[in-house]
Short mmCIF file of C-alpha atoms and ligand atoms in Angstrom, two decimals:
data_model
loop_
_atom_site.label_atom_id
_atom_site.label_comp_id
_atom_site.label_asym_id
_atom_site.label_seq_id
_atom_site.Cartn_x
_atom_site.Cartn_y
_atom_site.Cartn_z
CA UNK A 30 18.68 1.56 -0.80
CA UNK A 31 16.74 1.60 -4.17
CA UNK A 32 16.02 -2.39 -4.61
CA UNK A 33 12.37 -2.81 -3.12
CA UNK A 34 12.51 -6.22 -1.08
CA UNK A 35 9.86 -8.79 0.06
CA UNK A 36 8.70 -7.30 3.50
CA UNK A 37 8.61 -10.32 5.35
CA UNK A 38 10.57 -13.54 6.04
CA UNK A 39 9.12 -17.01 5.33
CA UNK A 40 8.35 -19.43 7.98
CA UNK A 41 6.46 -21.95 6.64
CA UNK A 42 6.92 -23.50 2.74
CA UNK A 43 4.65 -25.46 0.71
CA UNK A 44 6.08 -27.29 -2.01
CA UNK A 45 4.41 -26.74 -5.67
CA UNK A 46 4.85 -29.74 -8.26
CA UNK A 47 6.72 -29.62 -11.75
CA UNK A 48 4.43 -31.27 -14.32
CA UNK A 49 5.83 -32.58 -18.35
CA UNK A 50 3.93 -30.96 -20.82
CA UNK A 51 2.52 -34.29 -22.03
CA UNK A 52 1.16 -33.88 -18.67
CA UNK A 53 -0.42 -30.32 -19.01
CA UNK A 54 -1.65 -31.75 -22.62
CA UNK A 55 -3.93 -34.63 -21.26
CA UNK A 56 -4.53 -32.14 -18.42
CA UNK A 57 -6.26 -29.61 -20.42
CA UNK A 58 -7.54 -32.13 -22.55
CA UNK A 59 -9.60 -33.52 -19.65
CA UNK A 60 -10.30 -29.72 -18.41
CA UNK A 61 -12.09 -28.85 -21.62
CA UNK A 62 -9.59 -26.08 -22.10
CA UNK A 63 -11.02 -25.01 -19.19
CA UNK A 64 -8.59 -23.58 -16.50
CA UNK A 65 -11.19 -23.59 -13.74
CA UNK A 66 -11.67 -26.99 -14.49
CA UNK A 67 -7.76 -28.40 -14.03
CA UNK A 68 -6.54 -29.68 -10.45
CA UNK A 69 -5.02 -27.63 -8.78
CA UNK A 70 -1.67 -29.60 -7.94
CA UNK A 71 -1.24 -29.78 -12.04
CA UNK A 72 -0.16 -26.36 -11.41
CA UNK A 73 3.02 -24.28 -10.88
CA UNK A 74 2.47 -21.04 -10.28
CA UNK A 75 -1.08 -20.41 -9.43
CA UNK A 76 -2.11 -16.80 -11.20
CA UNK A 77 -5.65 -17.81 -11.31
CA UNK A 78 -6.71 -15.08 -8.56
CA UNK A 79 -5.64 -13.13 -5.94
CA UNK A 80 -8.45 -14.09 -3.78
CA UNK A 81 -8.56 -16.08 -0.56
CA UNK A 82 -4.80 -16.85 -1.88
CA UNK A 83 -3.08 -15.15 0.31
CA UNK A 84 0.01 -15.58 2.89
CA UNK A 85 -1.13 -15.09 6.71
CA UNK A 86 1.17 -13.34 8.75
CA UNK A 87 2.15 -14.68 12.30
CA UNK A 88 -0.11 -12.30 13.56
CA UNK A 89 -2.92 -13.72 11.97
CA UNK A 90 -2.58 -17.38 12.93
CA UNK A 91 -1.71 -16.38 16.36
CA UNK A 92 -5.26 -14.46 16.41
CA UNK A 93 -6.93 -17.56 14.82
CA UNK A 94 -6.03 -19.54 17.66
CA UNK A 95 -7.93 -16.43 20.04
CA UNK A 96 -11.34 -17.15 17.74
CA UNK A 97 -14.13 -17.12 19.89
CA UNK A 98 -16.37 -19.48 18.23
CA UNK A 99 -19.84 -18.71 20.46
CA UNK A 100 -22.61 -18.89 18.20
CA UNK A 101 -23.96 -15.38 19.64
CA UNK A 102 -22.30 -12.27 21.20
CA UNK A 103 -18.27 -13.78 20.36
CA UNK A 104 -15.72 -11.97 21.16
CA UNK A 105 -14.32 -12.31 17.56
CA UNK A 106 -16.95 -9.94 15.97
CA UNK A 107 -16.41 -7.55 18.60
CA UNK A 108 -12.50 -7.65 17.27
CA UNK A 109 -13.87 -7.77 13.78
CA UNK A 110 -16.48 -4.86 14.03
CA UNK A 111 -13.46 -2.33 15.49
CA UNK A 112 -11.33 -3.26 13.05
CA UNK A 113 -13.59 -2.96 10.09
CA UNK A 114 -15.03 0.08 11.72
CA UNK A 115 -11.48 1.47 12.28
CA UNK A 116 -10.56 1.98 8.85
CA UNK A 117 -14.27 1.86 6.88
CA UNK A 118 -15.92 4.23 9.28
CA UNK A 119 -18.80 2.75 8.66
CA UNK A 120 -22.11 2.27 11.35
CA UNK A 121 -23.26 -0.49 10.87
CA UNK A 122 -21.17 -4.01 9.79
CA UNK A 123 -22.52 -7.05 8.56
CA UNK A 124 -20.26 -10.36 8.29
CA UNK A 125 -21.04 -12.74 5.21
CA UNK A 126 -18.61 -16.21 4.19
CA UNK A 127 -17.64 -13.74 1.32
CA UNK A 128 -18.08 -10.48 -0.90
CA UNK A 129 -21.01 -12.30 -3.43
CA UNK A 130 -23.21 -13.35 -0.03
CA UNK A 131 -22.74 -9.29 0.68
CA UNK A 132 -23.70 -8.47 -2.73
CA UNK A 133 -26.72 -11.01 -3.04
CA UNK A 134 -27.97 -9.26 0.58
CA UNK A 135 -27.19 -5.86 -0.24
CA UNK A 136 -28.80 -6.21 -4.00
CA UNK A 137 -31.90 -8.27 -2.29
CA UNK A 138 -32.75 -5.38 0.07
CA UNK A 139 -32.13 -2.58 -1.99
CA UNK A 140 -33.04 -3.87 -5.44
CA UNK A 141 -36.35 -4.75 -7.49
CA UNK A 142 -36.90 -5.69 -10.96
CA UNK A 143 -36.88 -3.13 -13.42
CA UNK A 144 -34.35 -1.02 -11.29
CA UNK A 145 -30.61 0.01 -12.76
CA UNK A 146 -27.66 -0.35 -10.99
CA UNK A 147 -24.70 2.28 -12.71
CA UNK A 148 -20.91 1.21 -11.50
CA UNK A 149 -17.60 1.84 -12.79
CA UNK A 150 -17.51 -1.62 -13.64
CA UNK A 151 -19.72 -4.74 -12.28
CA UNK A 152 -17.27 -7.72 -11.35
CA UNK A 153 -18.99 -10.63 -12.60
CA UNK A 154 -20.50 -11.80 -9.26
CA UNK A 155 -22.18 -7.97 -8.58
CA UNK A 156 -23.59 -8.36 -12.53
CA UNK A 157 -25.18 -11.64 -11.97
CA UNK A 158 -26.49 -10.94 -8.24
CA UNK A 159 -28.17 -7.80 -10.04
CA UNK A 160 -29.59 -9.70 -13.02
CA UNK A 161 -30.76 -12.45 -10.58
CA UNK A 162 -33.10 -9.70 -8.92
CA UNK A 163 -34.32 -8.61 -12.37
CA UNK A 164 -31.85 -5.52 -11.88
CA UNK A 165 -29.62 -4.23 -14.59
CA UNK A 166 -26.21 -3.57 -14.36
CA UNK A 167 -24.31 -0.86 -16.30
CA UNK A 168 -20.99 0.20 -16.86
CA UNK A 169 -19.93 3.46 -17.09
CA UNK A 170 -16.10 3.56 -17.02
CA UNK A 171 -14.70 6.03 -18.68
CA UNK A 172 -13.40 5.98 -22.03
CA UNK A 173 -9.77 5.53 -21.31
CA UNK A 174 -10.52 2.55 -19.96
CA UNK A 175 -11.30 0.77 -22.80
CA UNK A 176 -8.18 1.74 -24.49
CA UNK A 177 -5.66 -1.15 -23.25
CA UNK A 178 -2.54 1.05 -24.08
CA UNK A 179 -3.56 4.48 -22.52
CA UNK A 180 -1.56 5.24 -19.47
CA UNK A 181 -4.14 7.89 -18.30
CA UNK A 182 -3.75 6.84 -14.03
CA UNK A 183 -7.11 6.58 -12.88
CA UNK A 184 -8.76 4.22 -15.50
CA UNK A 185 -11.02 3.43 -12.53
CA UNK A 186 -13.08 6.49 -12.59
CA UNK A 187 -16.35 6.48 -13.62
CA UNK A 188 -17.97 8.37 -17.08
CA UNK A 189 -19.25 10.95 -14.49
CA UNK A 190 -21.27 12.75 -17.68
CA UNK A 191 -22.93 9.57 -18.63
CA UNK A 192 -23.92 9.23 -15.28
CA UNK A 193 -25.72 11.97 -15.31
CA UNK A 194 -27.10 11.26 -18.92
CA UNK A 195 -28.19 7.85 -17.64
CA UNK A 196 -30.06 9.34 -14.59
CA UNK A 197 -31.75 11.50 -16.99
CA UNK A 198 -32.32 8.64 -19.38
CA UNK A 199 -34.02 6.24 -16.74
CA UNK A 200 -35.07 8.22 -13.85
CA UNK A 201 -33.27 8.43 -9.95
CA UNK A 202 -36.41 6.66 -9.01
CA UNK A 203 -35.27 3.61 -10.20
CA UNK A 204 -31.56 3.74 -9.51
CA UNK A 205 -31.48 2.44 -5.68
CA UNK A 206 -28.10 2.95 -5.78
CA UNK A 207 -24.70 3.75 -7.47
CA UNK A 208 -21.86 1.81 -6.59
CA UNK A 209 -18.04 1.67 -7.20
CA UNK A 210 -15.82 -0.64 -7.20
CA UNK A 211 -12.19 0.13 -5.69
CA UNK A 212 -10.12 -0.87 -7.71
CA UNK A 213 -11.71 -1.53 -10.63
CA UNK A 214 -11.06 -5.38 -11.39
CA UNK A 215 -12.92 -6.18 -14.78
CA UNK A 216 -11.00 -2.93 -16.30
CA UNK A 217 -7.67 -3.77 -15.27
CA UNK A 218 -7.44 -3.59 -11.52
CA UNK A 219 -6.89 0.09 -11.86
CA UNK A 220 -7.51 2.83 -9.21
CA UNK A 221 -10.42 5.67 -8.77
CA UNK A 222 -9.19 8.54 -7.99
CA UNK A 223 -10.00 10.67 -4.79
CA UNK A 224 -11.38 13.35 -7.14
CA UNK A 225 -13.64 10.82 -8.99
CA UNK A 226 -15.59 9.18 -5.48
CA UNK A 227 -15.97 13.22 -5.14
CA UNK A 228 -17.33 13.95 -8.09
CA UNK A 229 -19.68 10.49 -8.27
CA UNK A 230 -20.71 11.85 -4.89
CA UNK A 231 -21.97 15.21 -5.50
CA UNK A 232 -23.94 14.09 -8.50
CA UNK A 233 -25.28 10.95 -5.84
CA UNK A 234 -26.21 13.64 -3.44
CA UNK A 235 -27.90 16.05 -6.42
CA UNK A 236 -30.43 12.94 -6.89
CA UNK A 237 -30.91 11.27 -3.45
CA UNK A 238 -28.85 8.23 -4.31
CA UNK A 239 -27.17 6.14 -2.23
CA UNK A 240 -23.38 5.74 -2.74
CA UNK A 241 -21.87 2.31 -2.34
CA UNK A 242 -18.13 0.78 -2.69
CA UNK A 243 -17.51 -3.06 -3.68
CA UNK A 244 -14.36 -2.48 -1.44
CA UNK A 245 -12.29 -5.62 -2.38
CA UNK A 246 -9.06 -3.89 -3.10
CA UNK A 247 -9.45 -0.65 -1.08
CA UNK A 248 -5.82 -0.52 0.95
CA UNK A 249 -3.96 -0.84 -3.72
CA UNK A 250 -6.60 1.73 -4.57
CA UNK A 251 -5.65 3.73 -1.81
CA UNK A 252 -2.10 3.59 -2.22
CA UNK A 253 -2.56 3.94 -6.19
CA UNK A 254 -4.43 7.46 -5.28
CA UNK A 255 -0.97 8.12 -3.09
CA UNK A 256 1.46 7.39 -5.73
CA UNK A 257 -0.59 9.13 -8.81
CA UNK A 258 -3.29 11.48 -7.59
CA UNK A 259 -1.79 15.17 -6.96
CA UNK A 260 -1.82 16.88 -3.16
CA UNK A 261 -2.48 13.06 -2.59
CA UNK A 262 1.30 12.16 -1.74
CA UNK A 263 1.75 13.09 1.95
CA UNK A 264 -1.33 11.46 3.06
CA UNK A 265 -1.37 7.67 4.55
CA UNK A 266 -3.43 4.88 2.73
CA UNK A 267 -4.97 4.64 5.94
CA UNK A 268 -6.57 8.36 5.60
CA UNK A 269 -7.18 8.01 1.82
CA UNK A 270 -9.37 5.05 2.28
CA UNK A 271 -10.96 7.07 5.41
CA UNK A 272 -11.47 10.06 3.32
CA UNK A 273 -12.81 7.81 0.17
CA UNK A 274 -15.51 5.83 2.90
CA UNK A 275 -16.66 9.00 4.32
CA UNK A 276 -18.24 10.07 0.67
CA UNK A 277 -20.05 6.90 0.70
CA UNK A 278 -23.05 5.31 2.12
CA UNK A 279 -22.01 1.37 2.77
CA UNK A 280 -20.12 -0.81 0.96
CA UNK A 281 -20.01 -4.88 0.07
CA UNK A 282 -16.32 -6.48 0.98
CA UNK A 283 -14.89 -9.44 -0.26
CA UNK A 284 -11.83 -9.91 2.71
CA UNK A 285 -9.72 -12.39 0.92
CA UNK A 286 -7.95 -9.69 -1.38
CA UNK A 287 -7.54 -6.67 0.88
CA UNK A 288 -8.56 -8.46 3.96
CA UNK A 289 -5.18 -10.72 3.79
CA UNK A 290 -7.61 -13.45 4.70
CA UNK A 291 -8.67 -16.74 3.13
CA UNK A 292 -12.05 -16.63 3.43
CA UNK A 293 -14.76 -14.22 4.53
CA UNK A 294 -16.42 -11.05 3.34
CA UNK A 295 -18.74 -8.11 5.34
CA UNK A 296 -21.47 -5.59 4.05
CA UNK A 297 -21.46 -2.26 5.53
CA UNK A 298 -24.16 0.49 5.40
CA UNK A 299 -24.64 3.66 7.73
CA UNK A 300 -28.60 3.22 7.38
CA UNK A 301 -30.52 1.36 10.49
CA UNK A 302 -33.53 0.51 8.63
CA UNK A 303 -31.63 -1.44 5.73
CA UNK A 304 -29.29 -2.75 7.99
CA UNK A 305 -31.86 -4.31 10.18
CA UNK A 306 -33.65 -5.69 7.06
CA UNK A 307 -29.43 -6.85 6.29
CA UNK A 308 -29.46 -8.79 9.22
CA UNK A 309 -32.84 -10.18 8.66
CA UNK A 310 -31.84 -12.00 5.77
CA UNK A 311 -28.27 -12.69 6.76
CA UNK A 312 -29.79 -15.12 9.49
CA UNK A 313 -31.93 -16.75 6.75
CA UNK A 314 -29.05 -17.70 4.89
CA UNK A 315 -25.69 -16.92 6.12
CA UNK A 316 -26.14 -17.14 10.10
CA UNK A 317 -26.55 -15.07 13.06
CA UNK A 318 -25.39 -11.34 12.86
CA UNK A 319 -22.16 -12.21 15.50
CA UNK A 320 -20.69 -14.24 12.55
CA UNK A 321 -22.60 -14.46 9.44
CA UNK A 322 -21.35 -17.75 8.23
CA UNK A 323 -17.84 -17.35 9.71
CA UNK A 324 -16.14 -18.89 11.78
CA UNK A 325 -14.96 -16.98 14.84
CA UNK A 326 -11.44 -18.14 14.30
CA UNK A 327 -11.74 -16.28 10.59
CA UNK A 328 -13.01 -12.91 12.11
CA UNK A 329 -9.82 -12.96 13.72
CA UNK A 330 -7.72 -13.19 11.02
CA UNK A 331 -10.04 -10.56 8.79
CA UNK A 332 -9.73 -8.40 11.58
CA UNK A 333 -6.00 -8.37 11.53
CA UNK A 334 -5.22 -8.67 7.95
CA UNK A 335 -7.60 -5.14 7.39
CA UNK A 336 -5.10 -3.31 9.12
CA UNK A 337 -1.78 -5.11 7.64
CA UNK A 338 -3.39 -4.54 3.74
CA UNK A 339 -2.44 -0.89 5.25
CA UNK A 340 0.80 -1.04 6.19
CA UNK A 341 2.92 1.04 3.61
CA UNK A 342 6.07 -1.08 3.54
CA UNK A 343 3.42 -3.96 2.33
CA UNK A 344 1.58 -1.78 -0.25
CA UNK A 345 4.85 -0.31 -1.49
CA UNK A 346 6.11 -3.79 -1.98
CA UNK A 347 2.91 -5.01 -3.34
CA UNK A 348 2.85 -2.22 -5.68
CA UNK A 349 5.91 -2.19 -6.55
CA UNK A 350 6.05 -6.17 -7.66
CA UNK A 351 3.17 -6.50 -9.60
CA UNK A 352 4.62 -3.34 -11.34
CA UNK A 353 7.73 -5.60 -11.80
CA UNK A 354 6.01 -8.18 -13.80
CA UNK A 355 4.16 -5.10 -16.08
CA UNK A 356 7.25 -3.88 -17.19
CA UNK A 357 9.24 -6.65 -17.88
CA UNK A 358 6.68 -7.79 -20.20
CA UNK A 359 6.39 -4.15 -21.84
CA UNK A 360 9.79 -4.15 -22.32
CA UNK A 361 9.80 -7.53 -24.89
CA UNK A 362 7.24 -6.01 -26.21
CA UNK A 363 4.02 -7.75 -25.05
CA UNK A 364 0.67 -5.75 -24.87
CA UNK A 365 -1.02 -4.88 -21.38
CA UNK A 366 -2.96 -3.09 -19.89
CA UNK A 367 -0.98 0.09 -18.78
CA UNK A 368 -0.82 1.05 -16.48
CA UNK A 369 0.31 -1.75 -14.01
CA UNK A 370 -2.53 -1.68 -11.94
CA UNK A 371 -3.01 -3.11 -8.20
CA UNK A 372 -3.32 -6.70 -8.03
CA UNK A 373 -2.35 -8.32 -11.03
CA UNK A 374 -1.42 -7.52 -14.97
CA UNK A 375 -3.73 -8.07 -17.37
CA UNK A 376 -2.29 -9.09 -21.26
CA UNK A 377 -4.12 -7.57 -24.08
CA UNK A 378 -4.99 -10.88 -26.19
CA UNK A 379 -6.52 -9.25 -29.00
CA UNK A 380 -3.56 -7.28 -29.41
CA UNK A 381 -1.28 -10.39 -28.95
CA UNK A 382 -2.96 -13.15 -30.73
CA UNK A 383 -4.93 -10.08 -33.40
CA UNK A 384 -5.11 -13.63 -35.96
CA UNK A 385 -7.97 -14.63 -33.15
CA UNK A 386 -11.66 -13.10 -33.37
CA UNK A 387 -13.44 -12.90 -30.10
CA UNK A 388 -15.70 -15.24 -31.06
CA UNK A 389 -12.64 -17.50 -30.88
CA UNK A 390 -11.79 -16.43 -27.10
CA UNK A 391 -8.38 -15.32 -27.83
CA UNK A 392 -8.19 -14.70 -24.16
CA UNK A 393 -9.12 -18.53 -23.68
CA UNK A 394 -6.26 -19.51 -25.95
CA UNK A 395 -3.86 -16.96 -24.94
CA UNK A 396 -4.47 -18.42 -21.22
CA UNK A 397 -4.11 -22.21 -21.97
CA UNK A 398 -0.83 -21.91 -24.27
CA UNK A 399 0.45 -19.89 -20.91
CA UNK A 400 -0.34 -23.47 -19.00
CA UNK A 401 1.21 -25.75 -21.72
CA UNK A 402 4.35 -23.77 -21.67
CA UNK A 403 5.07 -23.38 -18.09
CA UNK A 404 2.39 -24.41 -16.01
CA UNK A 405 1.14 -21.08 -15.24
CA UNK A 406 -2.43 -20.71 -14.61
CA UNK A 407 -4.17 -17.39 -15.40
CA UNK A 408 -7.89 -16.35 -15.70
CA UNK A 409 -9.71 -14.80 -19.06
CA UNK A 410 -11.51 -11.84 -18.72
CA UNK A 411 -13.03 -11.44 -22.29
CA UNK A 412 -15.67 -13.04 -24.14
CA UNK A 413 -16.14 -15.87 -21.87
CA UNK A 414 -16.65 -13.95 -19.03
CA UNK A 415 -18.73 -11.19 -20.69
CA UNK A 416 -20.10 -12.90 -23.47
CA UNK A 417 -20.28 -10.21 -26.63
CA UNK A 418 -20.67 -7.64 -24.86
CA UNK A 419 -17.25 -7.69 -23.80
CA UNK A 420 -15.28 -4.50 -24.59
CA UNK A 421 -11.53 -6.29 -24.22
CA UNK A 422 -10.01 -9.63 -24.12
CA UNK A 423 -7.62 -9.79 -21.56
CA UNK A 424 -5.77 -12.67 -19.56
CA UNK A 425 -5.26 -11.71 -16.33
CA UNK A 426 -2.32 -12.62 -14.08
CA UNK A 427 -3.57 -11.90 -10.70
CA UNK A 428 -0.70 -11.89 -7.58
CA UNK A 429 -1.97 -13.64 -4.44
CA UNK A 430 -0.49 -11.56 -1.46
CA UNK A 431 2.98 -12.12 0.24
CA UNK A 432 3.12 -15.58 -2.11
CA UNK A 433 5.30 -15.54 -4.44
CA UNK A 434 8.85 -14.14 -4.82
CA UNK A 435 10.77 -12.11 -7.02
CA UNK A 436 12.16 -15.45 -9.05
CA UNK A 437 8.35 -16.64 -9.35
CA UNK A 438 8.06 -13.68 -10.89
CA UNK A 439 10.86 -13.91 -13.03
CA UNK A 440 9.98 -17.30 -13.95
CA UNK A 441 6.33 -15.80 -15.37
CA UNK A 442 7.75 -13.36 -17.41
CA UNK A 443 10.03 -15.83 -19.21
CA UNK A 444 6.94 -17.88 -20.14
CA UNK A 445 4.59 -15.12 -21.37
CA UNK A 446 7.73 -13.80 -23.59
CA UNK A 447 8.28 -17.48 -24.44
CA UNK A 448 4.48 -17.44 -25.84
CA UNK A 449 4.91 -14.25 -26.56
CA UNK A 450 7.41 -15.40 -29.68
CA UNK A 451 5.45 -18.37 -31.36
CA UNK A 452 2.13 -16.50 -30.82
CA UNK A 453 1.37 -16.36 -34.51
CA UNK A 454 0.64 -20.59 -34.04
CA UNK A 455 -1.82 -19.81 -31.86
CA UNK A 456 -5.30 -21.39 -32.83
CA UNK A 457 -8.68 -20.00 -31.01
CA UNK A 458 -11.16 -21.87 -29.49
CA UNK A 459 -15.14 -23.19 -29.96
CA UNK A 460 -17.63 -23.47 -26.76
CA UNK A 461 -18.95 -26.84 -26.67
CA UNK A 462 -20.93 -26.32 -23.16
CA UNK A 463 -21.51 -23.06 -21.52
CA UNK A 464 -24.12 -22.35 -18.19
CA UNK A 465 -27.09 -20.30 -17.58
CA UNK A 466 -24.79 -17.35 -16.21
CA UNK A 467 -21.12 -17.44 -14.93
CA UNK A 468 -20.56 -19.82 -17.94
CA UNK A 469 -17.07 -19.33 -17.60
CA UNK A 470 -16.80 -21.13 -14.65
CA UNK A 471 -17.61 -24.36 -16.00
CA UNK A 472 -17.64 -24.04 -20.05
CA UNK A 473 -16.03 -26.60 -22.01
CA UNK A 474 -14.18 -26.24 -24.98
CA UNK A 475 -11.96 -27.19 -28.08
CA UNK A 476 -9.21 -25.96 -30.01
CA UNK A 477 -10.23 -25.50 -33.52
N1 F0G B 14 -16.11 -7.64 -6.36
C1 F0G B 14 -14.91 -7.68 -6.95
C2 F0G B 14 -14.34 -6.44 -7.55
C3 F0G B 14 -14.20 -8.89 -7.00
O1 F0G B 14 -13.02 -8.92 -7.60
C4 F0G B 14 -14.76 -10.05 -6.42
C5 F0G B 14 -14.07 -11.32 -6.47
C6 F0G B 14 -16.00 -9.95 -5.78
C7 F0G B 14 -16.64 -8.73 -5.77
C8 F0G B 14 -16.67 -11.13 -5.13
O2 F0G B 14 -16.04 -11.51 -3.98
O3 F0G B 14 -15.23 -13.84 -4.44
O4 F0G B 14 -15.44 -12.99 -2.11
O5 F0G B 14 -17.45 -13.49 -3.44
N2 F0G B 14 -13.11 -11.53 -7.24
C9 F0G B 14 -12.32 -12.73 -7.36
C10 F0G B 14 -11.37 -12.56 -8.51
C11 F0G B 14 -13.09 -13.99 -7.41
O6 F0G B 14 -10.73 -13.56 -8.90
O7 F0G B 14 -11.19 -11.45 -9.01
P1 F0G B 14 -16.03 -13.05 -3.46
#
């Protein structure tokens, strides 16, 4: 059979809520053109992220109801710790509430001010943990990435030259560590390749520098590197994510994308010393090292969903449908980032709405005309996010796992082609209030 279904059957439905669009007007009127800021049950289809979004299998709400909620020694993190060890490989694990408390723990141990941190490409969270320590945060991704339309298959990588030229530049001594971030979210939620983490490695090992992963989307990277990276084909995700862990030092995990779970992160690292300093400051803030700000219940269901984000008739489905959505749009014509990447597609709104200057957060309008036509939400990853140093403007239509079906997804491309043909209307945007950092969280603005 060549039609790629839903691998699963659906026991429990919740009912979303068909708005008028004089109600998504005076909606994002009152949200300051803000998605973040709009109620959630003013939306149809939720694209906003796919994190802590997704669908729990029977398997994980039966193990919710095992959770072991003892405030010491639980049962739960002995489940969680196999399970995490059992496809990270990693000695030591660390549960946080989610991948930023890992970050802020990891970066407050291993950080000082004045150091440089070099990754493919921060997520927002990892930049602003880094700059909170008086760290800096660079990108090196390499070129291709920046070039929306370029189908190259491992826009992931890192620049692995201008690693080197910025160790040379600045010094190993004050790079505590590189890290890289599977897949790469901020550049498209596209895949490093096997070769890459090799090649990152040796030049790691050359200098004495630890190796980390922001792991989020390990189990689509993996199964990216199967589909696209040659002599890659025959292995499982499950050894490709082994075999990409055991070039690494530790990573930070945000378990609501890959960990199929709603809530709940974990920081791994192989070295006792940092891990006991870890767990140090995981009970000043987060709670004791058995669950680290979890409930027991919710190591359960991490521990699960780690091994279903595995399973291959999941990642070929997962694959496959956000791949779905990509080409549909391609096909009217609409720019994206090619090519369909893991967990979501990202539109190209400079290359949609070109009438818009940055400064005008094309992404910003691109994403709000998406809610006035159909109640979509998406999320900008542009000039808001980035401020000016951001290299693209792109809207992002991130997939929460095993939520939505084919016909959602039919329903999304109609809208975006819909937009799509009155885009030359389309006004940009002014900032009327923006935040210290992570402005785009709660910025307010107004069409101009
Ligand atoms: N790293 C990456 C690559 C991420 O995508 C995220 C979260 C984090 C770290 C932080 O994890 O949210 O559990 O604290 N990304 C979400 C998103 C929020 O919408 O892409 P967290």
């Amino acid at each position: 059979m060549k039609t790629i279904i839903e691998p699963f059957r659906i026991k429990s439905v919740e009912p979303i809520r068909w708005t008028t669009r004089a109600e998504r007007e005076s909606l994002l009127r009152q949200a300051h053109y803000n998605l973040f800021l709009l109620p959630a049950d003013g939306i149809l289809i939720d694209l906003l992220t796919d994190s802590g979004t997704a669908a729990m299998s029977t398997r994980q709400w039966a193990a919710m109801m095992l959770g072991d909620e003892s405030y010491a020694g639980s049962t739960s993190y002995e489940h969680f710790r196999r399970s995490v060890q059992d496809v990270f490989g990693f000695k030591h694990v660390i549960p946080t509430h989610q991948g930023r408390a890992a970050e802020r723990i990891l970066f407050g141990v291993m950080c000082k001010p004045g150091d440089v941190v070099p990754n493919n490409t921060h997520f927002d969270t990892t930049r602003a943990n880094l700059e909170f320590m008086g760290a800096q945060a660079v990108d090196l991704p390499i070129p291709q990435a920046l070039d929306p339309a370029s189908r190259y298959p491992f826009k992931g990588n890192m620049d692995v030259a201008a690693l080197q030229r910025l160790i040379a530049e600045v010094g190993a001594s004050r790079i505590p560590l590189v890290m890289l971030t599977l897949t790469n979210n901020s550049g498209g939620g596209q895949p490093v390749s096997l070769e890459n983490v090799r090649a990152v490695k040796s030049v790691c090992d050359k200098y004495g520098i630890p190796l980390y992963f922001d792991a989020c989307r390990f189990a689509e990277n993996a199964y990216l590197v199967k589909l696209r990276e040659p002599g890659c084909g025959r292995k499982s995700a499950r050894e490709i994510a082994r075999e990409i862990f055991s070039l690494g030092d530790g990573c930070t995990m945000s378990a609501k994308k890959d960990g199929l779970a709603n809530i709940g992160g974990f920081l791994c690292t192989n070295d006792d010393t940092l891990a006991l300093e870890e767990r140090n400051l995981l009970i000043l803030t987060e709670g004791y090292p058995t669950y680290g700000g979890l409930a027991g219940r919710d190591l359960e269901a991490v521990a699960v969903g780690l091994q279903e984000a595995l399973d291959e008739d999941y990642l070929k489905y997962r694959i496959a449908s956000v791949a779905y959505l990509g080409e549909h749009l391609v096909a009217a014509g609409v720019p994206i980032v090619q090519p369909p990447g893991g967990h979501a597609i990202y539109l190209d709104a400079r290359a949609f709405l070109p009438h818009i200057p940055p400064a005008e957060f094309p992404g910003v309008a691109l994403a709000a005309e998406l809610y006035l036509e159909a109640g979509i939400r998406a999320v900008e990853i542009g000039t808001l996010m980035f401020g000016e140093r951001a290299a693209m403007d792109l809207v992002r239509l991130a997939v929460p796992r095993r939520v939505y079906t084919q016909s959602h997804i039919d329903y999304v491309i109609e809208a975006v082609v819909e937009v799509w043909a009155r885009r030359k209307a389309i006004r940009g945007l002014k900032l009327l209030y923006q935040a210290p950092f992570l402005r785009h969280f709660t910025a307010r603005l107004a069409p101009l």
